[in-house]
Amino acid sequence: PPSHTPRTMRAHVAHARGMAFASRSSSARARARAPGARPPHTRPREWITSARAPRRERHSRLTSVASPETDVSDAQEGNVKRSADDLMLDAALKTSKSADEVTLEGIVLNFSPSYGFTDKMLAVGDFFKNSPTELAGRIAEVLSVIGGVYATWMYEERMGIPLEKRKRGKALRDGIAKLGPVFIKLAQTLSTRPDIIGEEAADSLMVLQDQVGPFSSAVADEIIKSELGWLGAVRECDAPAPGPKYSLYKELSAEPIAAASIGQVYEGVLHDGSKVAVKVQRPGMVRRIARDLHIIRLGFGWVEESGVNGSEDLPQIVDQVGAGIFQELDYTVEARNADEFRRSLRFLNYLFVPRHFEKMTSTKVLTQEWITGRPMKKLSLEEQKLMVQMGVECSSAQMFRTGLVHADPHEGNMLFTDDGKLALLDFGLICRVDDDQQEAMANCILNILNSQWGELIDNLRIMDMLPAEPQMWVDENGNQADYTQGGPGSWKVISDDEFRQAFKTCMDGEDDNPKVRSNFTELVLDLTKISTAYRFNLPPYMVFVIRSLTTLDFAAARTNCNMYEVAAPTAIFRALSPRTPRGKRALEEMLLEKDGGLKWNKLVALSEQANNAADAPEGDEKFDSTDAHAKEAVTRLMNELFDSSAGSALRRVALKASPSGLMPPPPLRKELVKIAQASFARSMATFSFRAFFAAAFKTARAILRNERESVVCEIYEGAERSACNAALEKRRRSIAMLLLRSKLINPTGFFSFISIAALFVWAAITGAFQGAVANVKRRLAPPTRDDTSPPLAAA
């Protein structure tokens, strides 16, 4: 009450907190004694108010004013001065953390493998049975928004308003934005499924973004203290003295620099000088998201049972999105995901993933490295192209090589750093792809590039996107129909030949009007057109994969970047380095003739496709940083393919090939000689003795000391790293000797080896001579004056 002084208020609050803490401690001991009281991986965090005794495990990591030897009353009255407003806010936070919320967090934030999402949502449904009024109120709010959007939508439909004058798309976006994060993320995912929601609705939702303002920084400060078990000040400027003993952060912005539907971000500095970004979760998000997911599951279950929409994917989509959102509510999961991404993509030297500070991170607070960079909209056109190229190549590596896919790579989660790197943010939403699916997706890229629609169908079946038996939607009269238009109908099994012909016609177009596509969205539209008449499946993992690709595709289309060509080198790398028995058999069938000869034409075709992304020569005026990056990417992939375990399947093909088959045909030999000559000529044209001796010395030292670095060994340090590199170098030499012996033991193989060696020696001599002549001419040529330079001023 206003009549209370701050001192009497502190006394009342301290007494109340002491009673609450004692009660909570006794109940915690009772729960600990009860068998099976909490699932093994459940970590519901109780909010730690600033006047309660600190948790010991927190203080083993943090230095706090309220250390175990510090008296609570002393912390209130002495070193840690707190205003009456702070105490009232703290008491409000404490009372808002009810036993129900602790129970709900125990359900939602339990990520034990044995506790599936379906079981979790059943428990959530049981939980909200005790809150029928809250549930009914939220359902009424949702129905009110949906009803308003539906009325606007149908009014413009019936009035025949032209597409360019319709406002229902904006009404749809605004309505969903009002409903909160669950509806926003689900709508963003459904925007990739026009077969379910229609093309106009899908186009409208493509640009849907959060429209929420920040919450109070005073509330954010209390959440930070509660989560990190801290009794002192958050900022050094609010502490009685400088140093980590009195405040969590040396600096922290008074207001958030960015706000989203689940949390908001502050800019800060740690006491060791590290600049950080601090993300704080909005209060009450667990309850709100669990409640909305429960309502959506109920609604979509009714939609599917009623037959309003012919799709059977709605519950799977909701479950996949819901499971991802639940993981986003635990920032420690996001921190672990970021660490796993960094390790899995360490071979991309242009990628930067921020590290988190473990002692300053909890379920609702994430402290990460600060990234200095610019978003795509603030870049020049050339920088945008380079950033898109990096993003597409990075996504290709995730899908085709690591199987760990960033499911939300929109422009707000990507920055172009000052040193020209791609920085990825926000790893709360991810999906995983197994080896079979990775190889099938990689082969799909090659199938699209080569218009191999029959092989594409086979790979789509491996990805579980097509049923084993093709099915067509027919109306009540047995005629082919579009099931998204509603009305009675059923799926009819058809022959495989009929489906393949229809698929080819849709993808190639009519004979007199062939199709040419340059981005992923056009492919999605064609597949969507087919899927309205023929049955397609959408496995849960593909929901996020398609969302990831479609998000990047908008940026690619804006910068005239062909996603297929950029993704081709990584897809080819994956096709040439299979891990599954099926992939290894397919590689042998693709590259080996029945008599053991190599199919050189296939290798040449793959090489040309890999180099299409970097086909501009360095001397060309059009050669820019994106071409240089593409050449570097292709070179890196090829080196890794021939110099690591990824090339084991390809080396096995070389081992099985007949010795005579290793000799390329005459036309290819000429091309190889030209390429080698050009390479040696470029080297000699820029030759200098200093660079030559430096490179020779570095190479000799690396060979003698086994200092050749391998990406695989980067996870080790010191002696372990050196031992790893030495073991891999020994393995490389053993494999090379095995291949040589297997071929040289045969007279034909020996002759082929001598012939190839002679060709390359000839190419080296002639190329070096051409380069040396060009170097001498360049040095002897008189300097040319630039006519565009201004004249010298008078003395």
Tab-separated table of C-alpha atoms in Angstrom, residues 215 217 220-225 227-228 234-235 248-260 262-271 274-282 331 334 354-357 359-362 364-371 425:
chain	number	residue	atom	x	y	z
A	215	PHE	CA	8.102	-6.178	-23.239
A	217	SER	CA	13.100	-4.251	-19.647
A	220	ALA	CA	13.512	-8.842	-18.557
A	221	ASP	CA	16.014	-7.925	-15.813
A	222	GLU	CA	14.103	-9.987	-13.269
A	223	ILE	CA	13.954	-12.953	-15.644
A	224	ILE	CA	17.724	-12.731	-16.142
A	225	LYS	CA	18.316	-12.694	-12.379
A	227	GLU	CA	17.326	-17.727	-14.487
A	228	LEU	CA	20.964	-17.122	-13.585
A	234	VAL	CA	22.237	-6.819	-13.917
A	235	ARG	CA	24.243	-3.827	-15.168
A	248	LEU	CA	26.211	-9.758	-14.225
A	249	TYR	CA	27.144	-7.606	-17.211
A	250	LYS	CA	29.543	-4.724	-17.477
A	251	GLU	CA	27.149	-3.141	-19.949
A	252	LEU	CA	23.653	-4.031	-21.153
A	253	SER	CA	21.457	-1.829	-23.312
A	254	ALA	CA	18.571	-0.253	-21.444
A	255	GLU	CA	16.130	-1.243	-24.206
A	256	PRO	CA	16.117	-4.248	-26.556
A	257	ILE	CA	17.659	-3.804	-29.983
A	258	ALA	CA	15.276	-6.381	-31.524
A	259	ALA	CA	12.029	-8.041	-30.483
A	260	ALA	CA	10.333	-11.181	-31.788
A	262	ILE	CA	9.204	-15.499	-28.333
A	263	GLY	CA	11.966	-13.247	-27.009
A	264	GLN	CA	13.920	-10.033	-27.386
A	265	VAL	CA	17.624	-9.248	-27.707
A	266	TYR	CA	19.875	-6.836	-25.805
A	267	GLU	CA	23.382	-5.656	-26.648
A	268	GLY	CA	25.881	-6.111	-23.838
A	269	VAL	CA	29.487	-6.406	-22.722
A	270	LEU	CA	30.850	-8.959	-20.240
A	271	HIS	CA	33.349	-8.039	-17.538
A	274	SER	CA	33.575	-9.653	-24.683
A	275	LYS	CA	30.735	-8.052	-26.603
A	276	VAL	CA	27.599	-10.191	-26.436
A	277	ALA	CA	23.986	-10.465	-27.529
A	278	VAL	CA	21.597	-11.409	-24.719
A	279	LYS	CA	18.270	-13.010	-25.677
A	280	VAL	CA	15.537	-13.060	-23.028
A	281	GLN	CA	12.324	-15.066	-23.365
A	282	ARG	CA	8.969	-13.397	-22.924
A	331	TYR	CA	17.591	-21.735	-25.032
A	334	GLU	CA	19.430	-23.702	-29.137
A	354	PRO	CA	28.344	-17.508	-32.693
A	355	ARG	CA	29.454	-19.305	-29.528
A	356	HIS	CA	27.449	-19.067	-26.339
A	357	PHE	CA	28.675	-18.394	-22.815
A	359	LYS	CA	27.672	-19.670	-17.395
A	360	MET	CA	25.407	-16.919	-18.696
A	361	THR	CA	22.917	-19.187	-20.486
A	362	SER	CA	19.815	-20.928	-19.157
A	364	LYS	CA	15.143	-18.488	-20.842
A	365	VAL	CA	18.371	-16.483	-21.190
A	366	LEU	CA	20.917	-16.949	-23.984
A	367	THR	CA	24.215	-15.045	-24.017
A	368	GLN	CA	26.118	-15.333	-27.305
A	369	GLU	CA	28.981	-13.688	-29.120
A	370	TRP	CA	28.088	-10.386	-30.724
A	371	ILE	CA	28.264	-10.373	-34.526
A	425	LEU	CA	21.704	-16.916	-36.137
